[in-house]
PDB file of C-alpha atoms in Angstrom:
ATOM      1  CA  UNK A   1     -23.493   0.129  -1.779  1.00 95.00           C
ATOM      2  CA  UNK A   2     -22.718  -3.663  -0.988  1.00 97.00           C
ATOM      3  CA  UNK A   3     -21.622  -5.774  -3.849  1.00 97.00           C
ATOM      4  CA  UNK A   4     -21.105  -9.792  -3.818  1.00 98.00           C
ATOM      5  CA  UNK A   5     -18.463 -10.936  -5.572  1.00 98.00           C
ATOM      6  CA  UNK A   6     -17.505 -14.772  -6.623  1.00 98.00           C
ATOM      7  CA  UNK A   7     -13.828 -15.300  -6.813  1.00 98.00           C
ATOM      8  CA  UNK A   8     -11.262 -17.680  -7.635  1.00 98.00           C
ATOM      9  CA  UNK A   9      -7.744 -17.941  -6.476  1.00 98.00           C
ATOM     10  CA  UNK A  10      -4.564 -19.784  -6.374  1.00 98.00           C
ATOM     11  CA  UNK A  11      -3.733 -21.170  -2.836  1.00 97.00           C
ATOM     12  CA  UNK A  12      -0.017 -21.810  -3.764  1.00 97.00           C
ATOM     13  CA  UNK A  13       0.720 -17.928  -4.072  1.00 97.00           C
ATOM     14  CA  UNK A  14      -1.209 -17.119  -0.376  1.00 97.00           C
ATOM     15  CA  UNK A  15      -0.237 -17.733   3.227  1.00 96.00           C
ATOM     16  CA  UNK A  16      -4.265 -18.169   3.338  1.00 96.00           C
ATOM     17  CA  UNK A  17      -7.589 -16.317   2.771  1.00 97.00           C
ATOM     18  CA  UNK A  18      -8.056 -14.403   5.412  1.00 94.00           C
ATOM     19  CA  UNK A  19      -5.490 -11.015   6.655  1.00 92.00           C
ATOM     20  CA  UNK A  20      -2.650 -11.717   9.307  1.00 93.00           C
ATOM     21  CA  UNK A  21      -1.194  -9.761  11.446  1.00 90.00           C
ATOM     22  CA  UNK A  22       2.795 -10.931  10.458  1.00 91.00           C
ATOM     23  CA  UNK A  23       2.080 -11.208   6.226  1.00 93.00           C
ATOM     24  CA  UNK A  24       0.116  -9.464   3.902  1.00 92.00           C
ATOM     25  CA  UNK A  25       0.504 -12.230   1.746  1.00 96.00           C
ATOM     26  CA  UNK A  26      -3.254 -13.148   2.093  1.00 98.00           C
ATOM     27  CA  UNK A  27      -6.102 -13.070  -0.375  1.00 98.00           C
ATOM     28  CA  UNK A  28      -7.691 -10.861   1.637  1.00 98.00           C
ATOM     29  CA  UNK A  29      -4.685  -8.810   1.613  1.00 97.00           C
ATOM     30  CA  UNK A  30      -4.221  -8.726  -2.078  1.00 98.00           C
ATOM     31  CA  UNK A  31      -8.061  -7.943  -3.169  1.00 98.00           C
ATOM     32  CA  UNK A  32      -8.288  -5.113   0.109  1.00 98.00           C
ATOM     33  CA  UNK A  33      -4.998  -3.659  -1.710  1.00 97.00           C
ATOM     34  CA  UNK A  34      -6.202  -3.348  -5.063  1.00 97.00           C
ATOM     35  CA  UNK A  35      -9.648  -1.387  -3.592  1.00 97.00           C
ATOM     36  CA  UNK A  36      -7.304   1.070  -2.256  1.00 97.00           C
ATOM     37  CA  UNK A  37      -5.940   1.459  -5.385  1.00 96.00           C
ATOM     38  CA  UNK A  38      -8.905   2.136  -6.911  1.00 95.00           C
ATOM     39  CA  UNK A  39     -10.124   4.486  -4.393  1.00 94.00           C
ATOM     40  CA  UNK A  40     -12.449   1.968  -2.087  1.00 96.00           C
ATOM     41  CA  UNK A  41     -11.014   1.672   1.361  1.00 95.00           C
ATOM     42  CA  UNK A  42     -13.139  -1.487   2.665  1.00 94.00           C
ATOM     43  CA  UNK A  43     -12.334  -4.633   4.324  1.00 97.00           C
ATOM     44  CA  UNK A  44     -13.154  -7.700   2.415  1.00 97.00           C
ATOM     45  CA  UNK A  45     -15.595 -10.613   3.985  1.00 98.00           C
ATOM     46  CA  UNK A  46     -15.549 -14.257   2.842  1.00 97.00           C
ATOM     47  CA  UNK A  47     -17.738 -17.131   3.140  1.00 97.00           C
ATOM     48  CA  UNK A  48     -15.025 -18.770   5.240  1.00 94.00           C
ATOM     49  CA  UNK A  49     -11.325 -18.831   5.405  1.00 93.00           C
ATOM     50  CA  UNK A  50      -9.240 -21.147   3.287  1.00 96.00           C
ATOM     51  CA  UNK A  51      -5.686 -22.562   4.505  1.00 94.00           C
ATOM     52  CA  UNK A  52      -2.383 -21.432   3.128  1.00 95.00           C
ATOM     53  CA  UNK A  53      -1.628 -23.305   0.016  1.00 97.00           C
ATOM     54  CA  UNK A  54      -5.295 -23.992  -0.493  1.00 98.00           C
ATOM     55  CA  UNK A  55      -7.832 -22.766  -3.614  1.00 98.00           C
ATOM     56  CA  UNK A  56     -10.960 -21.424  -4.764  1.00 98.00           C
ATOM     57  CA  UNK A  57     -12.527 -21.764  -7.485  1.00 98.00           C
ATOM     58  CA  UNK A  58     -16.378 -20.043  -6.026  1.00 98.00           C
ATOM     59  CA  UNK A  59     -15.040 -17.979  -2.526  1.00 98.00           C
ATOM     60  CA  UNK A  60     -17.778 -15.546  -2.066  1.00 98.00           C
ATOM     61  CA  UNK A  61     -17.111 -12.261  -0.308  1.00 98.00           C
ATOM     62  CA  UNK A  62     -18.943  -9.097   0.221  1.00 98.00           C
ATOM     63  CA  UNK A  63     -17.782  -5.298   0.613  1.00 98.00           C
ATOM     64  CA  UNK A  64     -18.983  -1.748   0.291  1.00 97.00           C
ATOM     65  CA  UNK A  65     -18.117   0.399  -2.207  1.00 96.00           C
ATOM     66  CA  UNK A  66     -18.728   4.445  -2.636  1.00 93.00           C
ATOM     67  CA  UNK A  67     -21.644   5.687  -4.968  1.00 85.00           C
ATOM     68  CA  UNK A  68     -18.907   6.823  -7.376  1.00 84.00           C
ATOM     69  CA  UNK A  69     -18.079   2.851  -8.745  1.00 86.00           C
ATOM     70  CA  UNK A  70     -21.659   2.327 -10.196  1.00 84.00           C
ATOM     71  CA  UNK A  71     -20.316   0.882 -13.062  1.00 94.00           C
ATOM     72  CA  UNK A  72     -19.304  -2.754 -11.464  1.00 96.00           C
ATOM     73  CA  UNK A  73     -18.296  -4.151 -14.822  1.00 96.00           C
ATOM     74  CA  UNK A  74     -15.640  -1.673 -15.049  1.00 96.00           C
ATOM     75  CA  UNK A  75     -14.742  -2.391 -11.235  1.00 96.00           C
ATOM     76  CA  UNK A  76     -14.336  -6.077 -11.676  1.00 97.00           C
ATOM     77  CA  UNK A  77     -12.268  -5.460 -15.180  1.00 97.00           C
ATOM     78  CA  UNK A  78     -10.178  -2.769 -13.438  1.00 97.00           C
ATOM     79  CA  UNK A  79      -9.595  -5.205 -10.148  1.00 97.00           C
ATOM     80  CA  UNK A  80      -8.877  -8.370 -12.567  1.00 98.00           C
ATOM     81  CA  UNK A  81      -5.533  -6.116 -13.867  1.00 97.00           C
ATOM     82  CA  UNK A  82      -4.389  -5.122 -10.926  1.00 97.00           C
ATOM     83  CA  UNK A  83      -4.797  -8.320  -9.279  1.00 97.00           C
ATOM     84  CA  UNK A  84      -2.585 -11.884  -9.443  1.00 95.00           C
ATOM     85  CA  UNK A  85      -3.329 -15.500  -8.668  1.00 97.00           C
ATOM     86  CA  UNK A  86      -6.576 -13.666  -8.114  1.00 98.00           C
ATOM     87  CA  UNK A  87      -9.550 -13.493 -10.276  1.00 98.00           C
ATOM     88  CA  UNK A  88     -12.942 -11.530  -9.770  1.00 98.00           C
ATOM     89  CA  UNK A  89     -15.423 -13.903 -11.820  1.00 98.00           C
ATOM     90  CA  UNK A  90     -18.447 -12.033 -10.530  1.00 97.00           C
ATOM     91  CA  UNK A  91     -19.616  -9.268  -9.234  1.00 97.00           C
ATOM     92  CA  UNK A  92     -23.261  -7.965  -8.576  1.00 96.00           C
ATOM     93  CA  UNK A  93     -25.082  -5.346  -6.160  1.00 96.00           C
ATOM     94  CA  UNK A  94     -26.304  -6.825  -3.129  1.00 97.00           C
ATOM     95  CA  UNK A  95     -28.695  -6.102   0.175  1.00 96.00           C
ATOM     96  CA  UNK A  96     -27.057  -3.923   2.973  1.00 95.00           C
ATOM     97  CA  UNK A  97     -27.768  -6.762   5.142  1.00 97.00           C
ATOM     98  CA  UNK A  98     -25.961  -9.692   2.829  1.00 98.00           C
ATOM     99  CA  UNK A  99     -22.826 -11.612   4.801  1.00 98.00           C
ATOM    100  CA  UNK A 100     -21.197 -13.667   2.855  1.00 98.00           C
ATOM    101  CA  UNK A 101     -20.005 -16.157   5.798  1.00 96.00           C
ATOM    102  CA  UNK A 102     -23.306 -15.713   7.849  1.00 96.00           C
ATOM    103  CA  UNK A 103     -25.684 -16.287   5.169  1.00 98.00           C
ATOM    104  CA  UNK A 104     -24.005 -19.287   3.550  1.00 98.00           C
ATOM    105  CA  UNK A 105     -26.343 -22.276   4.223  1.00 98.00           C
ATOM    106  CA  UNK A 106     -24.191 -24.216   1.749  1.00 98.00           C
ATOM    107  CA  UNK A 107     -20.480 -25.108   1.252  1.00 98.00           C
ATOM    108  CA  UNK A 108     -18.871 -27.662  -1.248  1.00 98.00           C
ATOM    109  CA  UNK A 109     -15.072 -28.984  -1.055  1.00 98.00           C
ATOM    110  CA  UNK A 110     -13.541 -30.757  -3.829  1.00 98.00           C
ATOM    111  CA  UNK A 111     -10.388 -32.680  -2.987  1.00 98.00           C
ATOM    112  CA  UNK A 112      -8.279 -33.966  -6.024  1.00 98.00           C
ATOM    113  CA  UNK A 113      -5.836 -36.486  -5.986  1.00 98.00           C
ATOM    114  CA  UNK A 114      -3.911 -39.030  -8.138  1.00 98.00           C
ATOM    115  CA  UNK A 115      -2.248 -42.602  -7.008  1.00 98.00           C
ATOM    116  CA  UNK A 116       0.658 -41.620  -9.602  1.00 96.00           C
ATOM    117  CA  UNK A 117       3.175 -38.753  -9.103  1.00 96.00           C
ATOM    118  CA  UNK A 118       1.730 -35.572 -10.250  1.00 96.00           C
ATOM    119  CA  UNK A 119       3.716 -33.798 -12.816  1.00 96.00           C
ATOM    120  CA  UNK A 120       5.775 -31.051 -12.428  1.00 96.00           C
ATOM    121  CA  UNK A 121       3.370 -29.072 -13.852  1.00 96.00           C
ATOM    122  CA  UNK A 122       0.233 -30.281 -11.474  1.00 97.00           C
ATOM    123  CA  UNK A 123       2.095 -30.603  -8.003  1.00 96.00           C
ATOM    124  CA  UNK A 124       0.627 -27.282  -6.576  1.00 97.00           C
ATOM    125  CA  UNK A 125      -2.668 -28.366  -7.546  1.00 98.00           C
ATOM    126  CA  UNK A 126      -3.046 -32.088  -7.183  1.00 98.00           C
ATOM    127  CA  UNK A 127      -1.629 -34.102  -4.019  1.00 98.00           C
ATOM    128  CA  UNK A 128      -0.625 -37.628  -4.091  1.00 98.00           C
ATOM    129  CA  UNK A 129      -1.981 -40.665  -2.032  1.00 98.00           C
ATOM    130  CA  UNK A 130      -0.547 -43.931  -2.663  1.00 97.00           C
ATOM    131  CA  UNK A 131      -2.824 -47.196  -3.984  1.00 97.00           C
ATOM    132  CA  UNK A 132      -6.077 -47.540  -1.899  1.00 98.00           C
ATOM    133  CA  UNK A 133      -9.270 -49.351  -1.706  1.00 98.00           C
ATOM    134  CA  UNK A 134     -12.210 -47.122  -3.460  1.00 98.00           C
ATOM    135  CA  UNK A 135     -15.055 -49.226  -1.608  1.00 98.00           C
ATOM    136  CA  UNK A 136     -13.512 -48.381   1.971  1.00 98.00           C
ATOM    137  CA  UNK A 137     -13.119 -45.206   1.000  1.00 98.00           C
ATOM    138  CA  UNK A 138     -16.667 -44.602  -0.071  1.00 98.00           C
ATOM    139  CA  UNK A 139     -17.901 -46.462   3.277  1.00 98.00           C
ATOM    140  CA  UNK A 140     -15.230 -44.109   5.294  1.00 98.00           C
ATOM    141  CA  UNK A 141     -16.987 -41.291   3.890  1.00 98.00           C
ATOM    142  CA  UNK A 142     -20.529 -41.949   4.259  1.00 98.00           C
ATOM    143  CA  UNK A 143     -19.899 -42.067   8.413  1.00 98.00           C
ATOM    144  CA  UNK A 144     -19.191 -38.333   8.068  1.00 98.00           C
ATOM    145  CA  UNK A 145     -23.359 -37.488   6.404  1.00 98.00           C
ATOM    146  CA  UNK A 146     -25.275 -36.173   9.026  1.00 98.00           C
ATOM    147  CA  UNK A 147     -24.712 -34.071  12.106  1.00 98.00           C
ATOM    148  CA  UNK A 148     -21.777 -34.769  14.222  1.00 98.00           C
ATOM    149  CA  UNK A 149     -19.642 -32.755  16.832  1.00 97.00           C
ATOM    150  CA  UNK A 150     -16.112 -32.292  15.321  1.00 97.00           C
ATOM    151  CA  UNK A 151     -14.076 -31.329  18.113  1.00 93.00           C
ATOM    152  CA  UNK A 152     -11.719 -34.123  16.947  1.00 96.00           C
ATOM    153  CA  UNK A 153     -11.267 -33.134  13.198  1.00 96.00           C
ATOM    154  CA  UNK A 154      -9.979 -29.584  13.349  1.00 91.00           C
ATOM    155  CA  UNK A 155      -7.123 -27.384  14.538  1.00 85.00           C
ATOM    156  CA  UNK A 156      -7.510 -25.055  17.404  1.00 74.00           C
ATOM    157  CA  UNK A 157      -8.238 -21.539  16.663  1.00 62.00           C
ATOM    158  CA  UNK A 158     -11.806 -22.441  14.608  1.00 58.00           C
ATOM    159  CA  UNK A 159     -13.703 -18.985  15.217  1.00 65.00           C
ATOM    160  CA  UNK A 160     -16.966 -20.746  16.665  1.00 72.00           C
ATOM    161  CA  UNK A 161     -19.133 -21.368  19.493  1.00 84.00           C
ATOM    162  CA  UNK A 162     -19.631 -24.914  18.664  1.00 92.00           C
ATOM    163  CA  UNK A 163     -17.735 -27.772  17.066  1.00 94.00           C
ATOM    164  CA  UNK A 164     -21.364 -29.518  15.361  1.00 96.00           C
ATOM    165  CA  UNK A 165     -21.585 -29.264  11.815  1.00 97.00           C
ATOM    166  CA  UNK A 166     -23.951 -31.349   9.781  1.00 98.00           C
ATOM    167  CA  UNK A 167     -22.479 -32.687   6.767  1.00 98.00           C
ATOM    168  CA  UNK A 168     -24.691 -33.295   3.456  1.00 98.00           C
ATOM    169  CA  UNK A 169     -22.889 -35.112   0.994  1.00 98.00           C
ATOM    170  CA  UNK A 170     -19.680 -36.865   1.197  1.00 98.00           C
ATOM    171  CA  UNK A 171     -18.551 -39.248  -1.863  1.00 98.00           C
ATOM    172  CA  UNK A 172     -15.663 -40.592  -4.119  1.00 98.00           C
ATOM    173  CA  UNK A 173     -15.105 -40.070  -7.826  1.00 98.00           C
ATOM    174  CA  UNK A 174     -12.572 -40.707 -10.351  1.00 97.00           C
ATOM    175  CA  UNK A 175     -12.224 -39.354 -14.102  1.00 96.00           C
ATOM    176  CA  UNK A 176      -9.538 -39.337 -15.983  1.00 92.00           C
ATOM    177  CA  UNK A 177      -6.857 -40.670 -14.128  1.00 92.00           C
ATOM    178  CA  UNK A 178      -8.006 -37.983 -11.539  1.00 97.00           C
ATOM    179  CA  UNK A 179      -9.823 -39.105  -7.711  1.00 98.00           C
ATOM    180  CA  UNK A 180     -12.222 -36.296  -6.361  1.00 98.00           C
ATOM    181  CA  UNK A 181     -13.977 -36.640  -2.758  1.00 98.00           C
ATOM    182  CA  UNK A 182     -16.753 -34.099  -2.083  1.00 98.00           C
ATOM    183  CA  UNK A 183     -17.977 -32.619   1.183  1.00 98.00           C
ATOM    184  CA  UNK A 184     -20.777 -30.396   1.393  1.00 98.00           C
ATOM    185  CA  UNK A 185     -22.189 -29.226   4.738  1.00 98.00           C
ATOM    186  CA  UNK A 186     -23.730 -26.133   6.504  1.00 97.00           C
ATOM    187  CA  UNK A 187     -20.292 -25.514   7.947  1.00 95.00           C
ATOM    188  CA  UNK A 188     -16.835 -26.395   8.312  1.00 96.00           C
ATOM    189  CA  UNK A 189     -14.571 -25.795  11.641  1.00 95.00           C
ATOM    190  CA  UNK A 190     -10.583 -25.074  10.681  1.00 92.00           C
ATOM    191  CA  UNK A 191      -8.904 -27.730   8.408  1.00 95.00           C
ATOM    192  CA  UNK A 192     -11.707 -30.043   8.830  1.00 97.00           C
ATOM    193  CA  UNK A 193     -11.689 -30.993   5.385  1.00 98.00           C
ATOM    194  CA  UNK A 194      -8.487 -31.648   5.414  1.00 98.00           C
ATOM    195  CA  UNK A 195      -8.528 -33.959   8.519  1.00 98.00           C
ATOM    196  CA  UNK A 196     -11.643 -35.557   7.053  1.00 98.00           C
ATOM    197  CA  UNK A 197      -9.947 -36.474   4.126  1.00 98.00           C
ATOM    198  CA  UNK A 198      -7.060 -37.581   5.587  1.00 98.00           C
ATOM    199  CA  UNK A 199      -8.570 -40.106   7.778  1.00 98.00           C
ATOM    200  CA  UNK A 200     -10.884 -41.483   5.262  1.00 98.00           C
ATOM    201  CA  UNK A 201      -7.644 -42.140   3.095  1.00 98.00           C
ATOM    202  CA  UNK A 202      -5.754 -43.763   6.120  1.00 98.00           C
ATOM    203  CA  UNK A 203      -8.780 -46.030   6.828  1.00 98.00           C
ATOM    204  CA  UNK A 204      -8.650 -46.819   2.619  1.00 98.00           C
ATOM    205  CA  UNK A 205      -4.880 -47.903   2.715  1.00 98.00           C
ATOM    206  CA  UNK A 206      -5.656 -50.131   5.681  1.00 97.00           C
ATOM    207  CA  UNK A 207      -3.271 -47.543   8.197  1.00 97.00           C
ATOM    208  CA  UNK A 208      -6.546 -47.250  10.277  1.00 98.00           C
ATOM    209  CA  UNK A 209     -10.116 -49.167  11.137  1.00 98.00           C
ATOM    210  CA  UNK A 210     -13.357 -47.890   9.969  1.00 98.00           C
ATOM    211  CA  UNK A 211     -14.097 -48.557  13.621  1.00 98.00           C
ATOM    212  CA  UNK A 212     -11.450 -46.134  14.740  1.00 98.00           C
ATOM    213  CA  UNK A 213     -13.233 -43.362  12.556  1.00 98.00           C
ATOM    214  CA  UNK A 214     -16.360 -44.100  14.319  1.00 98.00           C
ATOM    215  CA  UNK A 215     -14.599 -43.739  17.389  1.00 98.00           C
ATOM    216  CA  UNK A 216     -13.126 -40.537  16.581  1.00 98.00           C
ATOM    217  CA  UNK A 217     -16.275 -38.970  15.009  1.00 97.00           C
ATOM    218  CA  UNK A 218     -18.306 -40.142  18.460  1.00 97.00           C
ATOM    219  CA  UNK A 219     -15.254 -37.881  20.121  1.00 97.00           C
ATOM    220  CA  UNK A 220     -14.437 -41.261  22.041  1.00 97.00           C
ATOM    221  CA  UNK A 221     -10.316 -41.273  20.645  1.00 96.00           C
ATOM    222  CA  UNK A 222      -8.531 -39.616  18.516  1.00 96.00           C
ATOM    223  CA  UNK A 223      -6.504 -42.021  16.083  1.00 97.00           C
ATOM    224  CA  UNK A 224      -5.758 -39.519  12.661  1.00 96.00           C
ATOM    225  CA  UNK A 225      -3.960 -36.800  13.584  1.00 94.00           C
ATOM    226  CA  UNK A 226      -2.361 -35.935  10.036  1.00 95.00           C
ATOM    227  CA  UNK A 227      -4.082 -33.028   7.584  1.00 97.00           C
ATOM    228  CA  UNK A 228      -4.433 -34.258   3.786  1.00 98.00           C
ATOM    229  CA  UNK A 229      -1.980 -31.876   1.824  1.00 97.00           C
ATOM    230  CA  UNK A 230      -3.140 -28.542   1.099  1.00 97.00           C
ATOM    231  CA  UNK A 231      -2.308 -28.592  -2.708  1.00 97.00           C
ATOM    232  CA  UNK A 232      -5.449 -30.631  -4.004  1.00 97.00           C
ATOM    233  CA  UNK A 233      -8.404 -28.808  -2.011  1.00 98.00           C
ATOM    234  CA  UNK A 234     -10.464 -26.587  -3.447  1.00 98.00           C
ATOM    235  CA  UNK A 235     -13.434 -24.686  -2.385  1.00 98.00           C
ATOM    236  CA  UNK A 236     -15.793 -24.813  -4.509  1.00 98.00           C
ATOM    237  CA  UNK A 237     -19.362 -23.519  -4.410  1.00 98.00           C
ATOM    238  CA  UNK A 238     -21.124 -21.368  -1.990  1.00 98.00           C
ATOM    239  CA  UNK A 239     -25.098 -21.820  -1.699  1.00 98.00           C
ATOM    240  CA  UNK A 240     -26.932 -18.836  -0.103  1.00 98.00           C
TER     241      UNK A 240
END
């Protein structure tokens, strides 16, 4: 039987989502562990892969389980205890067929920063950018809606056959002493959130022109080579 699950995790424990050959210090690693302790020996399958230090609070994965675990309330309390820095906040039967990464038409980042130091207490969960100008940063952002090849806002080693990704939303909020940007597209290539952000946040403290992000989104020059700190990105919601 194949089971969805939503999960949440902290980045700061993890190397990453997804299993490595040189750590099993991986989500992946610690939720395919805990199966085997419960007698399911199947790999895990998420809706995309998440960099080390980065979180989740909606990952969706998919994998099989015997007929003998038809109780999946019990599996999801019994995996919560055995698991750390990860928590199962869903879990529900699912079609043979479902993929968690290849039938995502949806995914939303949330990156969270504040101007002032974060606190001791908040530094693994909230990066820092210095003073900036909120109405270039909301004008930075809107150049990334629509469909644009990327090949200049991720690392190497993206598992995909193309670098175009078409971007839905991308905005700037602040509460509570607290600035959140969004991104949702149908897609995103490795770190390209990160990169995103990065370069919208250069362009908002004046270190870069808006026309230089045009140029590097029309894959003309690259001018931001930097990734935003892992610490305040979160992936948030998967839409199937």
């Amino acid at each position: 039987m194949r089971v969805k699950a939503v999960i949440t995790y902290d980045g700061s424990a993890f190397m990453g989502f997804q299993r490595q050959k040189t750590t099993n210090q991986t989500v992946t690693s610690a939720l395919e562990s805990a199966l085997r302790s419960l007698g399911i020996d199947a790999p895990i399958f998420g809706s995309g892969r998440t960099d080390r230090g980065v979180h989740a609070t909606g990952q969706v994965i998919h994998f099989d389980i015997p007929s003998y675990w038809p109780d999946l309330e019990k599996l999801q309390l019994n995996l919560n205890r055995k698991l750390n820095a990860v928590s199962v906040k869903h879990i529900a039967e699912t079609e043979d067929t479902f993929h968690a990464r290849f039938h995502a038409k949806k995914r939303l980042y949330r990156y969270v920063f504040k101007t002032q130091q974060p606190s001791l207490f908040e530094r693994k969960y909230i990066s820092h950018y210095e003073p900036f100008d909120k109405t270039v940063l909301q004008k930075a952002l809107s150049y990334f809606i629509g469909e644009h090849d990327f090949k200049y806002f991720h690392k190497t080693g993206s598992d995909t056959h193309t670098s175009v990704r078409e971007i839905f939303q991308a905005f700037y909020r602040e509460r509570n002493n607290c600035h959140f940007i969004y991104f949702e597209a149908n897609g995103f290539l490795r770190s390209q959130v990160r990169m995103m952000v990065e370069s919208a946040m250069q362009c908002a403290r004046g270190e870069m022109q808006l026309s230089q992000l045009r140029e590097q989104l029309e894959c003309q020059k690259k001018h931001c080579y930097r990734l935003a700190p892992p610490e305040g990105l979160y992936l948030a919601r998967v839409l199937y």
